[in-house]
XYZ file of C-alpha atoms in Angstrom:
366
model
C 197.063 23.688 17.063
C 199.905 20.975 16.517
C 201.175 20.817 13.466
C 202.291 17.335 12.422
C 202.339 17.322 8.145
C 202.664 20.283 5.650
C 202.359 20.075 1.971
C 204.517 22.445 -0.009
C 204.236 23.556 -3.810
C 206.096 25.512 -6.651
C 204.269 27.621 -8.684
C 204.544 30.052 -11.660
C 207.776 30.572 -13.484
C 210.779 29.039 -12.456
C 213.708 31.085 -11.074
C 217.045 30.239 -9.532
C 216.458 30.195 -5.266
C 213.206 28.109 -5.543
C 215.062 25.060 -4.567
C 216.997 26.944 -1.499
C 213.550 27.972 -0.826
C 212.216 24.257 -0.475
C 215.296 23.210 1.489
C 214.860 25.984 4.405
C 211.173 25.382 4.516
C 211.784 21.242 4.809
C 214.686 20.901 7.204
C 213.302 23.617 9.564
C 209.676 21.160 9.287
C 211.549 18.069 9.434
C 213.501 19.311 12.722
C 210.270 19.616 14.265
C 209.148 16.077 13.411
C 206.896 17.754 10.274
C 205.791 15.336 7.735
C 206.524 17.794 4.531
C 204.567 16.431 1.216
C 205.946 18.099 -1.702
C 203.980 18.459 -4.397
C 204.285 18.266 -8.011
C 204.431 20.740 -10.799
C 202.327 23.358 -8.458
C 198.578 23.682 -7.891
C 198.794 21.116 -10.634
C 199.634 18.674 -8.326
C 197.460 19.638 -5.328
C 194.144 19.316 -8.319
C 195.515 15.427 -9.477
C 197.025 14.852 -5.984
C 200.454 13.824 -6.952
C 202.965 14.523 -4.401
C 206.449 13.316 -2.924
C 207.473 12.253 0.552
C 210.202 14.836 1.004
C 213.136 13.975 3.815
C 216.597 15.491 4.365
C 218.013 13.139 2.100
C 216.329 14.624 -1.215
C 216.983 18.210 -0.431
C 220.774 17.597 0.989
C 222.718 19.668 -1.582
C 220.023 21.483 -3.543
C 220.809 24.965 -2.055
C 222.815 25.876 -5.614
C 220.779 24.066 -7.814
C 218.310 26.347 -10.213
C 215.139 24.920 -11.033
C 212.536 23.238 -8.670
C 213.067 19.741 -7.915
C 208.918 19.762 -7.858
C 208.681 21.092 -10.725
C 206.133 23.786 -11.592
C 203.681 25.472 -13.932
C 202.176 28.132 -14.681
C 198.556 27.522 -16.616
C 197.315 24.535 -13.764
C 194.928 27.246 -12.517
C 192.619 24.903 -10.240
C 189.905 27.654 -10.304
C 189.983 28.048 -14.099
C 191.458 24.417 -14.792
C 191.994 23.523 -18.988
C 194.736 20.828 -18.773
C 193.714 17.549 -20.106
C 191.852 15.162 -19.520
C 189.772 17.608 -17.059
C 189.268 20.753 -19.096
C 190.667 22.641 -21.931
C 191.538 26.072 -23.091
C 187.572 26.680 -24.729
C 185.800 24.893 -21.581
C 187.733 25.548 -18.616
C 186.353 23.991 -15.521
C 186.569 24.657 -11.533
C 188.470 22.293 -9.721
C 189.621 23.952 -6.523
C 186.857 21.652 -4.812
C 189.801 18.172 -5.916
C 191.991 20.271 -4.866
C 190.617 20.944 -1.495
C 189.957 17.563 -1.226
C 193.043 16.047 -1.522
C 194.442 18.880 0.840
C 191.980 17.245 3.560
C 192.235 13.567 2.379
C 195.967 13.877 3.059
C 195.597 15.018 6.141
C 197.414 18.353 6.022
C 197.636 21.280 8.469
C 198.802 23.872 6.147
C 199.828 24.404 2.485
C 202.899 26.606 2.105
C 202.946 28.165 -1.807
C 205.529 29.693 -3.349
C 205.410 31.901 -6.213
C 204.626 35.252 -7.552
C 201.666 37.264 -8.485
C 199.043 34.674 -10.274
C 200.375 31.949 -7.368
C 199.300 34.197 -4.718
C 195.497 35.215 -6.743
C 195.364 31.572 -6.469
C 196.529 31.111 -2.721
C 194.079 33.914 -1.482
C 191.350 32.210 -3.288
C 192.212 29.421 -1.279
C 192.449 31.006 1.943
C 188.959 32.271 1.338
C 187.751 28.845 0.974
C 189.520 28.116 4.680
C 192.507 26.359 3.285
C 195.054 27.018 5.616
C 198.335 28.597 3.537
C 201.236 30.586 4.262
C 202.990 32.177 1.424
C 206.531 32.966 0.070
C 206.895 35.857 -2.659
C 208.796 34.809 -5.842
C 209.362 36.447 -8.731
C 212.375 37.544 -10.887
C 210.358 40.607 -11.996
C 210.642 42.081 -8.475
C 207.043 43.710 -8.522
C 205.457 42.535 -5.368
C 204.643 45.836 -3.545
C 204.517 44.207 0.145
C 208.457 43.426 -0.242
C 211.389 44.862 -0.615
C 213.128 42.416 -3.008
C 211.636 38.781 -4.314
C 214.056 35.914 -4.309
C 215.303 35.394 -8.149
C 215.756 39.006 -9.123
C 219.210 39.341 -8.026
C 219.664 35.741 -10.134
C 218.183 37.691 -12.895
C 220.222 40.430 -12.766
C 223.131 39.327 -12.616
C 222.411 37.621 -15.843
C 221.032 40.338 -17.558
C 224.399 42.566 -16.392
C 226.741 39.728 -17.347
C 224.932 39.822 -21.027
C 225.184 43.657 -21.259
C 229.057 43.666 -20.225
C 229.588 41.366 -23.015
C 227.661 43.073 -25.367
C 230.007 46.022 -25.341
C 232.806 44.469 -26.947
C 230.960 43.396 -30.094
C 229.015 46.452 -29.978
C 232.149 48.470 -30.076
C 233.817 46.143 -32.703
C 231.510 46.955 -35.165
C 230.221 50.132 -34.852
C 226.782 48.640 -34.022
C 223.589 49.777 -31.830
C 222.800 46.238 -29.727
C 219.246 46.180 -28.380
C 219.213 43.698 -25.242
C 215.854 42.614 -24.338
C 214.975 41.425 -20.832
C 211.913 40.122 -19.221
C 210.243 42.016 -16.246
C 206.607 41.984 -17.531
C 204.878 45.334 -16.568
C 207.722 46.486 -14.224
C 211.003 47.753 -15.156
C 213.306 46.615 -12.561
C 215.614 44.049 -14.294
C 216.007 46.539 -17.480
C 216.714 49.605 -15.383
C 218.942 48.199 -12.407
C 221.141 45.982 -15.158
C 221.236 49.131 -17.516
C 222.444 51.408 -15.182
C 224.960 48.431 -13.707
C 226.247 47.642 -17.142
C 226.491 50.990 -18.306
C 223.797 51.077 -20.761
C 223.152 54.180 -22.934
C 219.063 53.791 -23.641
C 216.878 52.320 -21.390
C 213.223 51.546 -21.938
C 210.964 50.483 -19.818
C 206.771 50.211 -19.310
C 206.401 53.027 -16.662
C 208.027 55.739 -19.190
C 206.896 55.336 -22.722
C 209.387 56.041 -25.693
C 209.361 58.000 -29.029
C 211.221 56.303 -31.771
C 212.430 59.594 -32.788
C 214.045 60.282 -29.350
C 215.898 57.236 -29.686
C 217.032 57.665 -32.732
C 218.138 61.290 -32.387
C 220.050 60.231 -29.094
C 221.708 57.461 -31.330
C 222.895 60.005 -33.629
C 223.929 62.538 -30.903
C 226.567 60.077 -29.333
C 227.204 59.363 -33.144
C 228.403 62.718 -33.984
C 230.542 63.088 -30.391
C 232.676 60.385 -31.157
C 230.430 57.556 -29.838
C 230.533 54.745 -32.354
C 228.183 52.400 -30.214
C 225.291 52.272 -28.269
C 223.664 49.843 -25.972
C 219.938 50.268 -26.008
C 218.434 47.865 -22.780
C 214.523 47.508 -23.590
C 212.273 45.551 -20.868
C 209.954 43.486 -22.822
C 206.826 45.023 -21.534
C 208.027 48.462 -22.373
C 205.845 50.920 -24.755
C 205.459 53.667 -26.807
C 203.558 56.949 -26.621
C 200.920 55.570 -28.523
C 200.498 52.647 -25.459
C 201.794 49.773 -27.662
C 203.605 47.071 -26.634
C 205.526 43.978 -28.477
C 203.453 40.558 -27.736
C 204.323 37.256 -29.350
C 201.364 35.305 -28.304
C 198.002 34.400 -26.008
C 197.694 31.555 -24.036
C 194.292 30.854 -22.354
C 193.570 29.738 -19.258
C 197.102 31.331 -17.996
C 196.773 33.458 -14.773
C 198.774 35.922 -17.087
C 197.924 35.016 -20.848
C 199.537 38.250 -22.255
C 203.214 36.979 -23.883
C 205.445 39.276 -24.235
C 208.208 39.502 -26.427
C 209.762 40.856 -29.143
C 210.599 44.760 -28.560
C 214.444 44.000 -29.587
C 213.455 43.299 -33.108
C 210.735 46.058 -33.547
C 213.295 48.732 -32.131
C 216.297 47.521 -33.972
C 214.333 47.648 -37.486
C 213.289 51.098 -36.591
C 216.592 52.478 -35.660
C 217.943 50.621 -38.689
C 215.690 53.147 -40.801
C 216.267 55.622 -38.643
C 219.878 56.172 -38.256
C 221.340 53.990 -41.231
C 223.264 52.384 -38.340
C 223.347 48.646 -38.141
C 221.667 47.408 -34.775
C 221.176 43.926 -33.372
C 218.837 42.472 -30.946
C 219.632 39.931 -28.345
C 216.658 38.610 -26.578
C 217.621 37.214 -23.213
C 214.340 35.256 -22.373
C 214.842 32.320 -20.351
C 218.537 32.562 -19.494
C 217.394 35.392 -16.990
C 215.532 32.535 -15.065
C 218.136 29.554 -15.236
C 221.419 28.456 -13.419
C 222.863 28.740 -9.823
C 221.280 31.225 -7.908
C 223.342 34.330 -6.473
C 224.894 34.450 -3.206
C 221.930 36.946 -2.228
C 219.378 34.709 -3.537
C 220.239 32.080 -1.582
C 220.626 33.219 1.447
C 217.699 35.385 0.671
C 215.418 32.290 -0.185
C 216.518 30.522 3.033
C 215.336 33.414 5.270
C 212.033 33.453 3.329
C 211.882 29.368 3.649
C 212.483 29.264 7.185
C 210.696 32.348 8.128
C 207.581 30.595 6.391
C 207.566 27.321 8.668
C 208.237 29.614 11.499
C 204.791 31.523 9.984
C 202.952 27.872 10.108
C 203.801 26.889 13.585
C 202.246 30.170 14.875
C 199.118 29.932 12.500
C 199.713 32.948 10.783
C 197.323 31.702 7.476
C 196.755 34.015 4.901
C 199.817 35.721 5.372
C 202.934 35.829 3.244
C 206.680 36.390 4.436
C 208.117 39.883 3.637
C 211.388 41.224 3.509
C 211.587 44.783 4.894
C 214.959 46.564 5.624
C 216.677 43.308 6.051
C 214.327 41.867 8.508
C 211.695 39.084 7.727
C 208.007 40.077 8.572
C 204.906 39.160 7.680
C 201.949 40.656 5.121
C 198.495 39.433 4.217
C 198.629 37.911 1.089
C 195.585 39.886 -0.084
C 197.680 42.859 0.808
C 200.462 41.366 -1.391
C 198.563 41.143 -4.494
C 196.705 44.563 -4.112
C 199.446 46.412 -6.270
C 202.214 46.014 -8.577
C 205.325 47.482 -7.432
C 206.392 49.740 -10.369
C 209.286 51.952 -11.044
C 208.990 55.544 -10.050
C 209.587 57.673 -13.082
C 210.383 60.569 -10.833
C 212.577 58.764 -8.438
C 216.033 58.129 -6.991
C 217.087 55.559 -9.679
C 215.673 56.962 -12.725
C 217.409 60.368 -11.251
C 220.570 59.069 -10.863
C 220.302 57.130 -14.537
C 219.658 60.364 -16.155
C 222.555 62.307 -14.322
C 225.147 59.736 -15.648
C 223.924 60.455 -18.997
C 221.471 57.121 -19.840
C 218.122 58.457 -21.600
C 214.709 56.841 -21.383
C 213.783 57.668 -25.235
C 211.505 60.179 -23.748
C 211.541 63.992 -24.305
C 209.355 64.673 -21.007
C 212.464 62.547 -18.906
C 215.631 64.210 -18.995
C-alpha cells in the first residue's frame, strides 16, 4: 500500500511534548512526499471535519513550545458525542459514522492519534470499525502499562519537584505542614517520584490508602525530634482506608467524568485539628501540564513521532509505539488500554522511600 496523505490529531489533556510530537510525525511524512492533514481540537475535529494543511513551515520551531498547535479536547467523544449543536450532555448521540466519513471523503490512508487512555478507547473503537490508525501514548500520569514512560511525565515532574523545593523554605519559615497536591488520577507516579526527588516527608497516593491518624502522629513525631516542618505530597486521586477520595465535580459525556481534586484542603483541615499545627495546601493543577517541555520529553516525543510514521509506512494499524528499555517498539493498542500501570506498594521505589525515612500515612507500610 502507498501511502500518499495522513491525518493527524491531539487528543485528551494537553501536556508539554505534544507539539515535538506533531513535528517528528510531519517532517518524517513530509520527507516522504506525505500530505499530513492536521486536525483540530482532536476527534472533535475528525466528527465536524475541520482540519489544517500542515507543511514544514508551521511546525519549524515548535519543538519547545507546550501546548498543541491543533488544539485538543477531551469530552468530543465521537461515539458518545454531546457538544452542540449535535448532542448534549442528557442526549448524547453516535457520530463515529461523520467521523468515518470525513476520514474517507478526505481521502486518507491512515489516522495517527495521540493521547492517553480515553484517546486510545476511542482509537481502538475505530480500528474495529477498519479505520486505519497508528497510535502514540501520552499522558503526564504515566499509567499506560504497554510503556515504559509516556511523553509529558518528565514535564510534569519536573514541575511538581520545582514546586516542592520551593515549598521548603516557607514551610521551614513558619513552622508550617504544606500539603502539595498533584494530579496523576488513579496512579501515583508524579506524587511519589517528585516526593522522593524533593525530599518530601508524607506521601500519599491511590495504591496505599492513608489513616488520618498516621499522618498526624508522624507530624507530631518529627515535631517532638526537632522537626519544625513537614512536607506532606498527596496525589489527587489518593484515599483513605475507608476508599474515599476528594472529587470536585462530574462532567458527562467525558471519557473520564470523575474530577478530581481537592485532597490538599481536606488533609490540611484535618491535620489542623489534629496536631494544632498550621498547614497549607498548594494545589498544583494545571501548571503540571503547561510550559516548555523537558529535555527528555522532547527528545522522547520525537522518537515516539517518528517511530509512528515509520509504524504507517509498514501498515502496522492498530498498533501503538512503545518505549521499552530505551528502544521504540510497537504494542496493540487494545493491549495498551487493557491495564493501568499502577505503583507497586511492595516495590523498589516505595522500598527505597520508606528506607530514607518518607511514610505513606499507612501503619501496614513501613
Amino acid at each position: 500500500m502507498t501511502i500518499k496523505k495522513i491525518g493527524i490529531l491531539t487528543a485528551g489533556g494537553d501536556c508539554p511534548g505534544l507539539n515535538a510530537v506533531v513535528r517528528a510525525v510531519s517532517k518524517n511524512a513530509l520527507q516522504h512526499g506525505i500530505e499530513v492533514l492536521g486536525f483540530k481540537n482532536g476527534f472533535d475535529g475528525l466528527v465536524r471535519n475541520e482540519f489544517i494543511h500542515i507543511n514544514n513551515d508551521l511546525v519549524s520551531g515548535i519543538l519547545t513550545l507546550g501546548g498543541t498547535i491543533l488544539g485538543s479536547s477531551n469530552i468530543a467523544n465521537p461515539f458518545k458525542y454531546t457538544l452542540a449543536p449535535f448532542g448534549s450532555a442528557e442526549n448524547p448521540v453516535d457520530l463515529s459514522g461523520a467521523a468515518l466519513h470525513n476520514f474517507k471523503e478526505n481521502q486518507l490512508d491512515a489516522l495517527i492519534t495521540i493521547g492517553g487512555d480515553g484517546t486510545l478507547h476511542m482509537s481502538q473503537q475505530f480500528v474495529d470499525l477498519g479505520m486505519p490508525i497508528v497510535a502514540v501514548p501520552k499522558t503526564i500520569d504515566n499509567d499506560l502499562s504497554a510503556t515504559d514512560q509516556t511523553f509529558g511525565f518528565d514535564s510534569a515532574l519536573s514541575i511538581a519537584t520545582e514546586a516542592i523545593d520551593r515549598l521548603h523554605t516557607t514551610a521551614q519559615s513558619h513552622h508550617r505542614v504544606m500539603i502539595v497536591e498533584t494530579m496523576g488520577r488513579y496512579a501515583g507516579w508524579i506524587a511519589l517520584r517528585s516526593a522522593i526527588a524533593g525530599g518530601g516527608d508524607i506521601v500519599l497516593i491511590p495504591e496505599i490508602p492513608y489513616n488520618d491518624d498516621v499522618i498526624a502522629n508522624y507530624i507530631l513525631e518529627r515535631r517532638s525530634r526537632g522537626k519544625t516542618f513537614s512536607i506532606v505530597v498527596a496525589a489527587e486521586g489518593a484515599k483513605n482506608e475507608a476508599g474515599e477520595q476528594a472529587v470536585t465535580r462530574t462532567v458527562a459525556g467525558s471519557t473520564d467524568p470523575v474530577r478530581l481534586g481537592g485532597i490538599a484542603y481536606k488533609l490540611s483541615q484535618m491535620i489542623e485539628e489534629k496536631t494544632k499545627i498550621e498547614s497549607r495546601a498548594c494545589v498544583l493543577g494545571h501548571t503540571q501540564r503547561g510550559g516548555t517541555p523537558t529535555a527528555f520529553d522532547r527528545w522522547l516525543s520525537t522518537l515516539y513521532g517518528t517511530k509512528a510514521l515509520d509504524m504507517v509506512l509498514e501498515g502496522k494499524f492498530g498498533y501503538m509505539a512503545s518505549l521499552r528499555a530505551f528502544q521504540m517498539q510497537e504494542v496493540k493498542i487494545a493491549d495498551a488500554i487493557s491495564k493501568l500501570k499502577r505503583v507497586d506498594p511492595h516495590g523498589e521505589e516505595v522500598k527505597a522511600a520508606l528506607e530514607v525515612g518518607m511514610s505513606f500515612g499507612s501503619a501496614d507500610i513501613g
